[in-house]
Short mmCIF file of C-alpha atoms in Angstrom, two decimals:
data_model
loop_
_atom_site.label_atom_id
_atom_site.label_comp_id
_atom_site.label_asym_id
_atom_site.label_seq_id
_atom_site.Cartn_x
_atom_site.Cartn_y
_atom_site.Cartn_z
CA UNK A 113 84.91 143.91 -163.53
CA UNK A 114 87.71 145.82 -162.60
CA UNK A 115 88.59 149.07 -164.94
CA UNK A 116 92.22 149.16 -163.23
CA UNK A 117 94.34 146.00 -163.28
CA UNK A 118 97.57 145.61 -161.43
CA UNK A 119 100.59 147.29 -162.62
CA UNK A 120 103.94 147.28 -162.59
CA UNK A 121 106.54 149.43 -160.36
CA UNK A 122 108.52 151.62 -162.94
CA UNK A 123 112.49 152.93 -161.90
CA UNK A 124 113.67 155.64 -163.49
CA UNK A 125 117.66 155.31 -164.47
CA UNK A 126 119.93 156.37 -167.52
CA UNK A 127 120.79 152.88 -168.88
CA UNK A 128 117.42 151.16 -168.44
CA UNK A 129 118.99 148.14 -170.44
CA UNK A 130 121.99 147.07 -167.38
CA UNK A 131 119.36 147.91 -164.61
CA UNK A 132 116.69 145.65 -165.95
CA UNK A 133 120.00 143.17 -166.43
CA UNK A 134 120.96 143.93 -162.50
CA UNK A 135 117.37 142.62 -161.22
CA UNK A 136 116.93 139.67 -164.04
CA UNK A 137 119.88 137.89 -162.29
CA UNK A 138 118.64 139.06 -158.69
CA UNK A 139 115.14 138.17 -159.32
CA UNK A 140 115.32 134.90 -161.86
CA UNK A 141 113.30 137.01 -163.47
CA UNK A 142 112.47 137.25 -167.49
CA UNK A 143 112.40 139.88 -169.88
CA UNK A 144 108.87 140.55 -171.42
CA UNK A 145 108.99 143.55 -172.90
CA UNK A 146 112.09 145.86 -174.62
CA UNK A 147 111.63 149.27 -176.38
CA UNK A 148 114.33 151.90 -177.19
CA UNK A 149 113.35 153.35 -173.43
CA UNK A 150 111.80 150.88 -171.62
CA UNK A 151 112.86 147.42 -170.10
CA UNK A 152 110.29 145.45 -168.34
CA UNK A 153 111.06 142.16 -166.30
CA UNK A 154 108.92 139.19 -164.30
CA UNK A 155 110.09 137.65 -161.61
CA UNK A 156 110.25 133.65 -160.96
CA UNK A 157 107.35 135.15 -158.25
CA UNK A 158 105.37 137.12 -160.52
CA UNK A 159 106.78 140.51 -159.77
CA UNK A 160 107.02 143.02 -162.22
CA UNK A 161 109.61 145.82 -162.75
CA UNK A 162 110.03 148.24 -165.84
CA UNK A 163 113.24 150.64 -166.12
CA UNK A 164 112.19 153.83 -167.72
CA UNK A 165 115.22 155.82 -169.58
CA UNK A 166 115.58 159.30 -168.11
CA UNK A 167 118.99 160.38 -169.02
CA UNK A 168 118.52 163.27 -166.16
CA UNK A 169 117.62 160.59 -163.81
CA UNK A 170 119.50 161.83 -160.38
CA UNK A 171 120.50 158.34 -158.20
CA UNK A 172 118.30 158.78 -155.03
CA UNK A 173 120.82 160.07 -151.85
CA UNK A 174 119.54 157.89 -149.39
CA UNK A 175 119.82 158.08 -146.06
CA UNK A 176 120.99 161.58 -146.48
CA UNK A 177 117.84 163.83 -146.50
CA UNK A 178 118.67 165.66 -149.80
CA UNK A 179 116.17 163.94 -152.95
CA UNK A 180 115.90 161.17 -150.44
CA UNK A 181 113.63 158.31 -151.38
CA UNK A 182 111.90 158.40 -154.85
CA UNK A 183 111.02 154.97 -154.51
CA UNK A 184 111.84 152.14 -152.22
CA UNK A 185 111.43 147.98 -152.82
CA UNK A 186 111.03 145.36 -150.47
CA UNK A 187 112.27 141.78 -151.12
CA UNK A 188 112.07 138.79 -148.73
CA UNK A 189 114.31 136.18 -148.31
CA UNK A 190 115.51 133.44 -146.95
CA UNK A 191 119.05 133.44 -146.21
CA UNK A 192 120.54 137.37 -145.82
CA UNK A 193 124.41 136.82 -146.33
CA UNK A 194 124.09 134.59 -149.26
CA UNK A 195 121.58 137.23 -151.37
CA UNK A 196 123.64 140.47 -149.90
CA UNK A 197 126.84 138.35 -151.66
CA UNK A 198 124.34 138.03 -154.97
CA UNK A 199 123.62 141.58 -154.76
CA UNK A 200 127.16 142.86 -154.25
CA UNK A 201 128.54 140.37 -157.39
CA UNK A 202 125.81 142.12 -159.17
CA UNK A 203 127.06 145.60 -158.52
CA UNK A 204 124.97 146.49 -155.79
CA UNK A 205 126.30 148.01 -152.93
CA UNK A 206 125.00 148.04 -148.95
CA UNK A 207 123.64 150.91 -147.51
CA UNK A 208 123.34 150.44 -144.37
CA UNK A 209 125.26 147.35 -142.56
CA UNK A 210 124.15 147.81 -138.85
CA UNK A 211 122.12 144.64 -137.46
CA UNK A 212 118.67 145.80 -137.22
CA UNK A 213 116.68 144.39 -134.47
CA UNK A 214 113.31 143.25 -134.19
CA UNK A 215 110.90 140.58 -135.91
CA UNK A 216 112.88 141.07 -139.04
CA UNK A 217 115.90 140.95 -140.19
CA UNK A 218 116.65 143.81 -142.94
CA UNK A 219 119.59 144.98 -144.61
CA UNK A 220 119.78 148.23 -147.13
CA UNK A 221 121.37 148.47 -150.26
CA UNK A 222 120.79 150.61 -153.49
CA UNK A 223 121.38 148.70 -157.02
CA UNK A 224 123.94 150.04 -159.52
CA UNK A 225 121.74 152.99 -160.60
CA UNK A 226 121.32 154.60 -157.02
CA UNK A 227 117.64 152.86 -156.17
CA UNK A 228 117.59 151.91 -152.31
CA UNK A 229 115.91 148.44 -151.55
CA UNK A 230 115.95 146.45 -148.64
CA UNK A 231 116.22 142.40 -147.94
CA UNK A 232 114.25 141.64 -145.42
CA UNK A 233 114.41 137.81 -143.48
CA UNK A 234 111.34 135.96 -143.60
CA UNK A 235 110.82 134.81 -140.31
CA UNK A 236 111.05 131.23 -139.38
CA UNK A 237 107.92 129.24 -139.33
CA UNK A 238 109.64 126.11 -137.78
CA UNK A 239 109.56 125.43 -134.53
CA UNK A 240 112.49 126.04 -131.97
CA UNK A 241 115.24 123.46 -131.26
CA UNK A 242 116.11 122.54 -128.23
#
């Protein structure tokens, strides 16, 4: 039996309340937990995400090599342009909006508290046409 079970990835941000709101929407996720400094959500996947207050919590600054990354997510998807418009309606913003190349697909953005994450395609399974 295990002495250490799974845990959850904890952000840092002054209004844990509209971050946890910010990744609810992105994530279809639900709120499980809610104390006067913590938010924790579960995604329709089973990820899970708490937002920590820290009222001196500084936005990380990247790419720019000054308190660069703190922490960074990694979400796949399906369709890019139709979750980078989700994200953006949401109050994210894009960080980076060269085309990467390679396998994947990925595209940076940081959500309305400064955290970077990236979208990243998940490659097609299906066969090629024609």
């Amino acid at each position: 039996m295990s002495l250490v079970k799974a845990g959850v990835v904890v952000l840092d941000c002054a209004e844990p309340e509209k971050l946890a709101e910010f990744y609810k929407e992105l994530l279809d996720a639900e709120q499980t937990h809610e104390s006067a400094n913590r938010v924790e959500i579960r995604g329709a996947d089973g990820i899970r995400l708490a937002f920590r207050r820290d009222v001196n919590a500084t936005p990380p600054s990247w790419p720019r090599p000054e308190n660069a990354l703190q922490v960074h997510l990694d979400f796949v998807v399906e369709e890019l342009d139709e979750v980078e418009r989700k994200v953006i309606g949401l109050g994210g913003r894009a960080l980076d909006t060269k085309d990467v190349t390679g396998i994947h697909e990925e595209r940076g953005f940081a959500d309305p508290a400064g955290h970077s994450f990236t979208l990243r395609l998940i490659p097609s399974t299906a066969p090629k046409q024609g």
